[in-house]
Amino acid sequence: MTAGLAGAVGLSATACGGGDQVADDVVLKLVAAEYGDASDSGSTERYWNELAQEFRQEHSGIRVDVSVFPWEDIDAEVAGLVRAGQSPDIAQLGSYADFAAAGQLYPVSELLSIPVQADFVPALAVAGEVRRVQYGMPFAASTRLLFYNKALFEDAGLDPKAPPETWEELAEAAAALKAAGVPVPYALPLGPEEAHGEALMWMLSGGGGLTDGSGSYVIDSPENVATFTWLRENLVAKGLTGSQAPAVTDRRDAFAAFAAGEVGMLNGHPSLMRQADRGQIEYGTGRLPGRNGPTANTMGVADWIMGFKQHGNREQIGLFLNFVFRKENVQGFADRYEMLPVTTPATQAMMESEEHERVVPFLQQLNAAAFYPVGKVSWAKTSTVLRQEIGSAMLPDSDIRGLLRSIQVQAEKADDAA
């Protein structure tokens, strides 16, 4: 612990100055995920290259070499590099616990100055811990709200200023939308892209979740069984989720259909606002409907950045990451990709800005949001099982209790192995 604090103190002294050189011609390999689109202006590679160039103006002896991969490839890409003995110095992706458990990551206390560590939104800092030591630094975050198409609501005789707050109201609104000819009254993306996310949102709205207070998996809890049973019987079986089976409906396709005016309601994160704007959709948002009222805690998602030990560039990695987490850089990324900032100063600045008024409902939920159990080494395997299997719960003759029990057993086995 002493060494970590000493490193952090040293970083706080150097990270603020201009022109500091730790060593000549140190090249940091950065591998990151793509948040943008195919255009050069929207690509995350361009964002990172701009940031690296600005950093090099202050630290001329350090160069950051950037590689960006699509989300569906990034986890396998980094894992492959690590297995081949070619770990990046810095990686930005969706999970960190496997690498931390294998002793391959620097603790955050050895990379960031104490003030920068203290700036993280508390709930996100805790979510970055493995066995109470923080290894994952939150890089971008989001929470979820119910999105609905106001024009389709009006056409269906629904109040465009009153989104449903309960499951019963959601089902009634979906039935009215179907009667008005809406192709997908409620989009239920339980396909392999992000089925674990949609599943967690519904678990939370039914009073359940993935884990209990002690961190143990409770996937087959009575609350979760009741939630998926209600979903199948009251939305899917009545044709209120469209003609395509939820098990083969991916989030990106559901978002695209909403932006095309074909979806009445769905759960979405902040970037859906920009997509809906491009489609000229007049939309509203509301808290996720729950069994008896709005869901108390929505789902939160964070993506992570981490520093690998293999090449021993601790001080250079720390200098760069302290730069990454400056308030203007955190807020700049959040603005650029319609995400939520991960530090308290950047969050406060956005909360107080009229320009970011529509993001405020998402920001207000962040500290109380329920996150994936990313600090569990078993989560990577468990999330894969959820993505692949949970959609089959919506099949007409599926054994929901048996399916959730099977997923629970696989999660427990992964936990034991970890």
Tab-separated table of C-alpha atoms in Angstrom:
chain	number	residue	atom	x	y	z
A	1	MET	CA	0.000	0.000	0.000
A	2	THR	CA	2.859	2.361	0.826
A	3	ALA	CA	4.400	1.891	-2.604
A	4	GLY	CA	1.068	2.593	-4.255
A	5	LEU	CA	0.564	5.793	-2.314
A	6	ALA	CA	4.098	6.886	-3.033
A	7	GLY	CA	3.517	6.334	-6.720
A	8	ALA	CA	0.276	8.293	-6.595
A	9	VAL	CA	1.934	11.204	-4.817
A	10	GLY	CA	4.724	11.249	-7.377
A	11	LEU	CA	2.179	11.336	-10.181
A	12	SER	CA	0.278	14.194	-8.629
A	13	ALA	CA	3.449	16.236	-8.687
A	14	THR	CA	4.304	15.566	-12.325
A	15	ALA	CA	0.939	15.260	-14.020
A	16	CYS	CA	0.099	18.924	-13.587
A	17	GLY	CA	3.251	20.356	-15.104
A	18	GLY	CA	3.964	21.049	-18.765
A	19	GLY	CA	6.824	19.531	-20.712
A	20	ASP	CA	7.673	16.794	-18.190
A	21	GLN	CA	9.631	13.879	-19.604
A	22	VAL	CA	9.764	10.578	-17.787
A	23	ALA	CA	11.823	8.811	-20.440
A	24	ASP	CA	12.713	9.267	-24.083
A	25	ASP	CA	10.666	7.580	-26.759
A	26	VAL	CA	8.422	5.496	-24.532
A	27	VAL	CA	5.556	4.115	-26.630
A	28	LEU	CA	2.353	3.224	-24.803
A	29	LYS	CA	0.113	0.755	-26.616
A	30	LEU	CA	-3.553	1.688	-26.168
A	31	VAL	CA	-6.345	-0.628	-27.306
A	32	ALA	CA	-9.859	0.839	-27.111
A	33	ALA	CA	-13.449	0.168	-28.122
A	34	GLU	CA	-15.343	1.978	-30.874
A	35	TYR	CA	-18.127	4.293	-29.711
A	36	GLY	CA	-18.548	6.245	-32.918
A	37	ASP	CA	-19.688	5.508	-36.444
A	38	ALA	CA	-17.943	4.679	-39.674
A	39	SER	CA	-17.201	8.299	-40.499
A	40	ASP	CA	-13.772	9.678	-39.654
A	41	SER	CA	-15.270	12.503	-37.599
A	42	GLY	CA	-17.280	10.102	-35.480
A	43	SER	CA	-14.672	7.407	-34.946
A	44	THR	CA	-13.227	6.815	-31.503
A	45	GLU	CA	-9.814	6.295	-33.090
A	46	ARG	CA	-9.816	9.938	-34.106
A	47	TYR	CA	-10.809	10.961	-30.569
A	48	TRP	CA	-7.945	9.003	-29.007
A	49	ASN	CA	-5.399	10.236	-31.556
A	50	GLU	CA	-6.376	13.840	-30.849
A	51	LEU	CA	-6.065	13.235	-27.111
A	52	ALA	CA	-2.709	11.489	-27.544
A	53	GLN	CA	-1.408	14.398	-29.594
A	54	GLU	CA	-2.445	16.900	-26.928
A	55	PHE	CA	-0.793	14.745	-24.262
A	56	ARG	CA	2.446	14.540	-26.257
A	57	GLN	CA	2.656	18.335	-26.328
A	58	GLU	CA	3.037	18.202	-22.533
A	59	HIS	CA	5.093	14.991	-22.387
A	60	SER	CA	7.251	14.932	-25.496
A	61	GLY	CA	9.070	11.743	-24.509
A	62	ILE	CA	5.899	9.611	-24.480
A	63	ARG	CA	3.969	8.514	-27.546
A	64	VAL	CA	0.589	6.761	-27.412
A	65	ASP	CA	-0.030	4.233	-30.186
A	66	VAL	CA	-3.799	3.771	-30.637
A	67	SER	CA	-5.743	0.752	-31.935
A	68	VAL	CA	-9.555	0.760	-31.918
A	69	PHE	CA	-11.807	-2.285	-32.392
A	70	PRO	CA	-15.594	-2.791	-32.599
A	71	TRP	CA	-17.342	-3.741	-29.362
A	72	GLU	CA	-18.048	-7.258	-30.606
A	73	ASP	CA	-14.290	-7.819	-31.111
A	74	ILE	CA	-12.561	-5.840	-28.378
A	75	ASP	CA	-12.738	-8.386	-25.536
A	76	ALA	CA	-11.354	-11.218	-27.663
A	77	GLU	CA	-8.696	-8.926	-29.139
A	78	VAL	CA	-7.310	-7.867	-25.756
A	79	ALA	CA	-7.542	-11.390	-24.337
A	80	GLY	CA	-5.619	-12.685	-27.359
A	81	LEU	CA	-2.877	-10.093	-26.933
A	82	VAL	CA	-2.527	-10.978	-23.255
A	83	ARG	CA	-2.338	-14.723	-23.999
A	84	ALA	CA	0.323	-14.056	-26.633
A	85	GLY	CA	2.451	-12.129	-24.142
A	86	GLN	CA	1.811	-8.854	-25.970
A	87	SER	CA	-0.413	-7.045	-23.467
A	88	PRO	CA	-1.295	-3.457	-24.275
A	89	ASP	CA	-0.137	-0.900	-21.750
A	90	ILE	CA	-3.670	0.492	-21.555
A	91	ALA	CA	-6.935	-1.145	-22.557
A	92	GLN	CA	-10.431	0.311	-22.616
A	93	LEU	CA	-13.211	-2.273	-22.783
A	94	GLY	CA	-16.196	-3.708	-20.927
A	95	SER	CA	-14.549	-5.805	-18.190
A	96	TYR	CA	-11.393	-5.987	-16.142
A	97	ALA	CA	-11.850	-8.588	-13.369
A	98	ASP	CA	-10.216	-11.532	-15.186
A	99	PHE	CA	-7.039	-9.549	-15.731
A	100	ALA	CA	-7.046	-8.191	-12.181
A	101	ALA	CA	-7.485	-11.665	-10.672
A	102	ALA	CA	-4.549	-12.911	-12.735
A	103	GLY	CA	-2.321	-10.168	-11.287
A	104	GLN	CA	-1.883	-8.487	-14.674
A	105	LEU	CA	-3.174	-4.990	-13.786
A	106	TYR	CA	-1.844	-2.110	-11.759
A	107	PRO	CA	-4.085	-1.066	-8.852
A	108	VAL	CA	-5.589	2.341	-9.518
A	109	SER	CA	-3.754	3.711	-6.466
A	110	GLU	CA	-0.458	3.103	-8.297
A	111	LEU	CA	-1.556	5.017	-11.404
A	112	LEU	CA	-3.736	7.976	-10.488
A	113	SER	CA	-3.126	10.901	-8.196
A	114	ILE	CA	-5.234	10.946	-5.035
A	115	PRO	CA	-7.361	13.930	-6.222
A	116	VAL	CA	-8.161	12.192	-9.511
A	117	GLN	CA	-9.126	8.975	-7.699
A	118	ALA	CA	-11.391	10.979	-5.408
A	119	ASP	CA	-13.172	12.540	-8.394
A	120	PHE	CA	-14.777	9.299	-9.604
A	121	VAL	CA	-18.523	8.979	-9.042
A	122	PRO	CA	-18.553	6.820	-5.870
A	123	ALA	CA	-20.810	4.083	-7.245
A	124	LEU	CA	-18.518	3.688	-10.241
A	125	ALA	CA	-15.350	3.575	-8.164
A	126	VAL	CA	-16.812	0.750	-6.065
A	127	ALA	CA	-17.896	-1.103	-9.217
A	128	GLY	CA	-14.248	-1.057	-10.317
A	129	GLU	CA	-13.057	-3.108	-7.354
A	130	VAL	CA	-11.966	-6.730	-7.057
A	131	ARG	CA	-11.738	-7.869	-3.435
A	132	ARG	CA	-11.953	-4.212	-2.323
A	133	VAL	CA	-9.015	-3.065	-4.440
A	134	GLN	CA	-9.814	-0.845	-7.422
A	135	TYR	CA	-8.309	-1.990	-10.716
A	136	GLY	CA	-10.930	-0.763	-13.166
A	137	MET	CA	-11.218	2.953	-13.858
A	138	PRO	CA	-14.669	3.917	-15.159
A	139	PHE	CA	-14.316	5.523	-18.558
A	140	ALA	CA	-17.879	6.053	-19.748
A	141	ALA	CA	-21.228	5.371	-18.146
A	142	SER	CA	-24.900	5.252	-18.927
A	143	THR	CA	-28.198	4.593	-17.217
A	144	ARG	CA	-31.484	3.537	-18.770
A	145	LEU	CA	-34.850	5.195	-19.276
A	146	LEU	CA	-38.006	4.159	-21.099
A	147	PHE	CA	-38.167	5.872	-24.516
A	148	TYR	CA	-41.470	6.277	-26.333
A	149	ASN	CA	-42.535	7.745	-29.656
A	150	LYS	CA	-44.873	10.676	-28.950
A	151	ALA	CA	-46.425	10.718	-32.424
A	152	LEU	CA	-47.271	7.019	-32.256
A	153	PHE	CA	-48.723	7.544	-28.787
A	154	GLU	CA	-51.010	10.270	-30.102
A	155	ASP	CA	-52.077	8.140	-33.067
A	156	ALA	CA	-52.983	5.350	-30.624
A	157	GLY	CA	-55.037	7.694	-28.429
A	158	LEU	CA	-52.431	7.733	-25.648
A	159	ASP	CA	-51.285	10.786	-23.718
A	160	PRO	CA	-47.876	11.768	-25.199
A	161	LYS	CA	-46.964	13.442	-21.905
A	162	ALA	CA	-47.693	10.407	-19.729
A	163	PRO	CA	-45.404	7.402	-20.253
A	164	PRO	CA	-46.464	4.176	-18.517
A	165	GLU	CA	-45.210	3.773	-14.952
A	166	THR	CA	-46.326	0.213	-14.188
A	167	TRP	CA	-46.211	-3.082	-16.063
A	168	GLU	CA	-49.977	-3.018	-16.433
A	169	GLU	CA	-49.867	0.453	-17.964
A	170	LEU	CA	-47.042	-0.652	-20.276
A	171	ALA	CA	-49.060	-3.614	-21.513
A	172	GLU	CA	-52.132	-1.429	-22.026
A	173	ALA	CA	-50.117	1.141	-23.993
A	174	ALA	CA	-48.520	-1.601	-26.087
A	175	ALA	CA	-51.963	-3.053	-26.883
A	176	ALA	CA	-53.199	0.379	-27.990
A	177	LEU	CA	-50.119	0.838	-30.177
A	178	LYS	CA	-50.648	-2.569	-31.775
A	179	ALA	CA	-54.290	-1.738	-32.483
A	180	ALA	CA	-53.110	1.470	-34.182
A	181	GLY	CA	-50.893	-0.531	-36.513
A	182	VAL	CA	-47.479	0.064	-34.898
A	183	PRO	CA	-45.156	-2.765	-36.079
A	184	VAL	CA	-43.323	-3.103	-32.751
A	185	PRO	CA	-45.345	-1.733	-29.802
A	186	TYR	CA	-42.576	-2.619	-27.320
A	187	ALA	CA	-39.105	-3.689	-28.476
A	188	LEU	CA	-37.669	-6.491	-26.326
A	189	PRO	CA	-34.060	-7.077	-27.445
A	190	LEU	CA	-33.093	-10.373	-25.825
A	191	GLY	CA	-30.758	-11.277	-28.674
A	192	PRO	CA	-27.098	-12.112	-28.045
A	193	GLU	CA	-25.787	-8.555	-28.437
A	194	GLU	CA	-27.029	-7.261	-25.078
A	195	ALA	CA	-29.644	-9.672	-23.727
A	196	HIS	CA	-28.035	-9.521	-20.286
A	197	GLY	CA	-28.752	-5.774	-20.166
A	198	GLU	CA	-32.424	-5.997	-21.093
A	199	ALA	CA	-32.758	-8.958	-18.724
A	200	LEU	CA	-31.247	-7.028	-15.817
A	201	MET	CA	-33.558	-4.057	-16.410
A	202	TRP	CA	-36.591	-6.326	-16.205
A	203	MET	CA	-35.202	-8.156	-13.160
A	204	LEU	CA	-34.790	-4.836	-11.343
A	205	SER	CA	-38.272	-3.675	-12.309
A	206	GLY	CA	-39.679	-6.868	-10.783
A	207	GLY	CA	-37.826	-6.494	-7.492
A	208	GLY	CA	-35.073	-8.965	-8.388
A	209	GLY	CA	-31.588	-8.746	-9.809
A	210	LEU	CA	-28.477	-10.676	-10.718
A	211	THR	CA	-26.887	-10.762	-7.253
A	212	ASP	CA	-27.936	-10.272	-3.638
A	213	GLY	CA	-26.445	-7.980	-1.015
A	214	SER	CA	-23.549	-10.349	-0.395
A	215	GLY	CA	-22.658	-10.539	-4.088
A	216	SER	CA	-23.975	-14.084	-4.634
A	217	TYR	CA	-25.860	-14.836	-7.835
A	218	VAL	CA	-29.664	-14.989	-7.476
A	219	ILE	CA	-30.585	-15.406	-11.137
A	220	ASP	CA	-33.220	-18.075	-10.383
A	221	SER	CA	-34.921	-16.111	-7.598
A	222	PRO	CA	-38.745	-16.238	-7.351
A	223	GLU	CA	-38.846	-12.551	-8.309
A	224	ASN	CA	-36.939	-13.170	-11.533
A	225	VAL	CA	-39.057	-16.218	-12.407
A	226	ALA	CA	-42.197	-14.132	-11.927
A	227	THR	CA	-40.779	-11.284	-14.033
A	228	PHE	CA	-39.950	-13.390	-17.083
A	229	THR	CA	-43.229	-15.261	-16.771
A	230	TRP	CA	-45.125	-11.954	-16.855
A	231	LEU	CA	-43.091	-10.753	-19.835
A	232	ARG	CA	-43.825	-13.868	-21.855
A	233	GLU	CA	-47.514	-14.049	-21.004
A	234	ASN	CA	-48.409	-10.358	-21.159
A	235	LEU	CA	-46.192	-8.939	-23.900
A	236	VAL	CA	-44.656	-11.654	-26.092
A	237	ALA	CA	-47.576	-14.094	-26.231
A	238	LYS	CA	-49.950	-11.256	-27.117
A	239	GLY	CA	-47.839	-10.109	-30.050
A	240	LEU	CA	-46.877	-6.820	-28.416
A	241	THR	CA	-43.126	-7.182	-29.093
A	242	GLY	CA	-43.379	-7.392	-32.885
A	243	SER	CA	-43.155	-10.291	-35.307
A	244	GLN	CA	-39.483	-11.090	-34.641
A	245	ALA	CA	-38.673	-13.288	-31.666
A	246	PRO	CA	-36.992	-11.448	-28.772
A	247	ALA	CA	-34.212	-14.082	-28.753
A	248	VAL	CA	-32.999	-12.895	-32.170
A	249	THR	CA	-33.671	-9.185	-31.662
A	250	ASP	CA	-30.503	-7.211	-30.929
A	251	ARG	CA	-30.346	-3.827	-29.260
A	252	ARG	CA	-28.775	-2.066	-32.242
A	253	ASP	CA	-31.621	-3.258	-34.464
A	254	ALA	CA	-34.233	-2.172	-31.911
A	255	PHE	CA	-32.623	1.272	-31.668
A	256	ALA	CA	-32.514	1.592	-35.460
A	257	ALA	CA	-36.181	0.620	-35.695
A	258	PHE	CA	-37.084	3.220	-33.054
A	259	ALA	CA	-35.191	5.881	-35.029
A	260	ALA	CA	-37.137	4.769	-38.128
A	261	GLY	CA	-40.489	5.299	-36.383
A	262	GLU	CA	-41.368	1.599	-36.208
A	263	VAL	CA	-41.157	1.102	-32.421
A	264	GLY	CA	-43.542	2.541	-29.861
A	265	MET	CA	-41.515	1.948	-26.680
A	266	LEU	CA	-38.202	0.477	-25.576
A	267	ASN	CA	-35.573	0.849	-22.861
A	268	GLY	CA	-32.650	2.966	-23.991
A	269	HIS	CA	-29.472	4.762	-22.958
A	270	PRO	CA	-28.437	8.371	-23.691
A	271	SER	CA	-26.959	7.736	-27.143
A	272	LEU	CA	-30.428	6.757	-28.392
A	273	MET	CA	-31.382	10.435	-28.125
A	274	ARG	CA	-28.944	11.392	-30.875
A	275	GLN	CA	-30.037	8.453	-33.024
A	276	ALA	CA	-33.683	9.474	-32.610
A	277	ASP	CA	-32.786	13.067	-33.481
A	278	ARG	CA	-31.224	11.913	-36.748
A	279	GLY	CA	-34.435	10.038	-37.520
A	280	GLN	CA	-36.473	13.153	-36.628
A	281	ILE	CA	-38.402	11.217	-34.016
A	282	GLU	CA	-40.225	13.224	-31.363
A	283	TYR	CA	-39.705	11.095	-28.304
A	284	GLY	CA	-40.311	11.226	-24.582
A	285	THR	CA	-38.622	9.453	-21.710
A	286	GLY	CA	-39.673	8.152	-18.318
A	287	ARG	CA	-38.384	5.938	-15.546
A	288	LEU	CA	-38.528	2.217	-16.219
A	289	PRO	CA	-42.018	0.905	-15.411
A	290	GLY	CA	-42.138	-1.501	-12.476
A	291	ARG	CA	-44.563	-4.068	-11.183
A	292	ASN	CA	-46.378	-1.525	-9.009
A	293	GLY	CA	-44.760	1.792	-9.989
A	294	PRO	CA	-41.615	3.284	-11.504
A	295	THR	CA	-38.506	1.177	-10.890
A	296	ALA	CA	-36.549	2.500	-7.917
A	297	ASN	CA	-33.085	1.661	-9.272
A	298	THR	CA	-32.432	1.550	-12.975
A	299	MET	CA	-29.571	-0.325	-14.583
A	300	GLY	CA	-26.242	1.427	-14.867
A	301	VAL	CA	-23.460	0.408	-17.217
A	302	ALA	CA	-19.834	1.467	-17.093
A	303	ASP	CA	-17.006	0.769	-19.488
A	304	TRP	CA	-13.531	0.458	-18.060
A	305	ILE	CA	-9.960	1.492	-18.670
A	306	MET	CA	-7.029	-0.331	-17.081
A	307	GLY	CA	-3.254	-0.359	-16.991
A	308	PHE	CA	-1.304	-3.564	-17.640
A	309	LYS	CA	1.915	-4.388	-15.808
A	310	GLN	CA	3.698	-6.452	-18.444
A	311	HIS	CA	5.931	-3.753	-19.924
A	312	GLY	CA	6.567	-1.949	-16.645
A	313	ASN	CA	5.510	1.515	-17.855
A	314	ARG	CA	3.653	2.356	-14.664
A	315	GLU	CA	4.695	5.978	-14.412
A	316	GLN	CA	4.067	6.769	-18.088
A	317	ILE	CA	0.687	5.008	-17.983
A	318	GLY	CA	-0.180	7.009	-14.886
A	319	LEU	CA	0.776	10.287	-16.511
A	320	PHE	CA	-1.449	9.571	-19.491
A	321	LEU	CA	-4.414	8.412	-17.414
A	322	ASN	CA	-4.231	11.432	-15.138
A	323	PHE	CA	-4.450	13.476	-18.343
A	324	VAL	CA	-7.384	11.406	-19.654
A	325	PHE	CA	-9.368	12.083	-16.478
A	326	ARG	CA	-9.034	15.859	-16.491
A	327	LYS	CA	-12.504	17.374	-16.254
A	328	GLU	CA	-12.468	18.874	-19.736
A	329	ASN	CA	-11.438	15.547	-21.286
A	330	VAL	CA	-14.039	13.531	-19.379
A	331	GLN	CA	-16.781	15.961	-20.320
A	332	GLY	CA	-15.522	16.198	-23.898
A	333	PHE	CA	-15.861	12.454	-24.439
A	334	ALA	CA	-19.310	12.368	-22.820
A	335	ASP	CA	-20.458	15.221	-25.077
A	336	ARG	CA	-19.030	13.668	-28.195
A	337	TYR	CA	-20.674	10.277	-27.776
A	338	GLU	CA	-23.762	11.164	-25.702
A	339	MET	CA	-22.520	9.229	-22.668
A	340	LEU	CA	-22.489	10.098	-18.977
A	341	PRO	CA	-19.292	11.450	-17.396
A	342	VAL	CA	-17.631	9.288	-14.754
A	343	THR	CA	-16.255	11.985	-12.451
A	344	THR	CA	-18.098	14.214	-10.013
A	345	PRO	CA	-16.704	17.541	-11.365
A	346	ALA	CA	-17.716	16.714	-14.949
A	347	THR	CA	-21.107	15.414	-13.780
A	348	GLN	CA	-21.773	18.579	-11.799
A	349	ALA	CA	-20.806	20.755	-14.762
A	350	MET	CA	-23.253	18.909	-17.015
A	351	MET	CA	-26.023	19.015	-14.404
A	352	GLU	CA	-25.707	22.806	-14.234
A	353	SER	CA	-25.546	23.352	-17.992
A	354	GLU	CA	-28.705	24.174	-19.937
A	355	GLU	CA	-27.021	22.646	-22.976
A	356	HIS	CA	-27.137	19.237	-21.286
A	357	GLU	CA	-30.662	19.493	-19.869
A	358	ARG	CA	-31.923	16.358	-21.580
A	359	VAL	CA	-29.110	14.266	-20.068
A	360	VAL	CA	-30.016	15.253	-16.499
A	361	PRO	CA	-32.602	12.455	-15.940
A	362	PHE	CA	-29.916	9.902	-16.791
A	363	LEU	CA	-27.340	11.624	-14.563
A	364	GLN	CA	-29.744	11.782	-11.616
A	365	GLN	CA	-29.972	7.983	-11.603
A	366	LEU	CA	-26.247	7.252	-11.765
A	367	ASN	CA	-25.322	7.054	-8.087
A	368	ALA	CA	-28.234	4.758	-7.222
A	369	ALA	CA	-28.009	2.597	-10.352
A	370	ALA	CA	-27.494	-1.167	-10.202
A	371	PHE	CA	-24.447	-2.256	-12.194
A	372	TYR	CA	-23.400	-5.573	-13.631
A	373	PRO	CA	-21.291	-7.513	-11.095
A	374	VAL	CA	-18.147	-6.749	-13.105
A	375	GLY	CA	-15.930	-7.186	-10.042
A	376	LYS	CA	-16.732	-10.916	-10.069
A	377	VAL	CA	-14.206	-12.866	-12.113
A	378	SER	CA	-17.057	-15.186	-13.106
A	379	TRP	CA	-19.089	-12.376	-14.653
A	380	ALA	CA	-17.509	-12.628	-18.101
A	381	LYS	CA	-18.643	-16.261	-18.458
A	382	THR	CA	-21.993	-15.638	-16.782
A	383	SER	CA	-22.836	-12.679	-19.013
A	384	THR	CA	-22.047	-14.811	-22.067
A	385	VAL	CA	-24.440	-17.527	-20.856
A	386	LEU	CA	-27.140	-14.920	-20.224
A	387	ARG	CA	-26.700	-13.387	-23.664
A	388	GLN	CA	-26.944	-16.771	-25.345
A	389	GLU	CA	-29.752	-18.371	-23.337
A	390	ILE	CA	-32.113	-15.886	-21.674
A	391	GLY	CA	-33.984	-15.091	-24.886
A	392	SER	CA	-35.318	-18.653	-25.015
A	393	ALA	CA	-37.377	-17.858	-21.890
A	394	MET	CA	-39.795	-16.100	-24.241
A	395	LEU	CA	-40.534	-19.233	-26.297
A	396	PRO	CA	-44.142	-20.427	-25.832
A	397	ASP	CA	-43.320	-23.747	-24.144
A	398	SER	CA	-40.151	-22.791	-22.304
A	399	ASP	CA	-39.569	-23.835	-18.708
A	400	ILE	CA	-38.646	-20.434	-17.300
A	401	ARG	CA	-37.893	-21.691	-13.810
A	402	GLY	CA	-35.724	-24.502	-15.198
A	403	LEU	CA	-33.913	-22.166	-17.592
A	404	LEU	CA	-33.065	-19.636	-14.864
A	405	ARG	CA	-31.944	-22.487	-12.618
A	406	SER	CA	-29.639	-23.759	-15.352
A	407	ILE	CA	-28.104	-20.300	-15.797
A	408	GLN	CA	-27.758	-19.990	-12.006
A	409	VAL	CA	-25.892	-23.324	-11.802
A	410	GLN	CA	-23.517	-22.285	-14.587
A	411	ALA	CA	-22.903	-18.961	-12.827
A	412	GLU	CA	-22.158	-20.711	-9.544
A	413	LYS	CA	-19.741	-23.108	-11.261
A	414	ALA	CA	-17.958	-20.158	-12.869
A	415	ASP	CA	-17.811	-18.497	-9.452
A	416	ASP	CA	-16.328	-21.617	-7.852
A	417	ALA	CA	-13.742	-21.923	-10.633
A	418	ALA	CA	-12.762	-18.286	-10.230
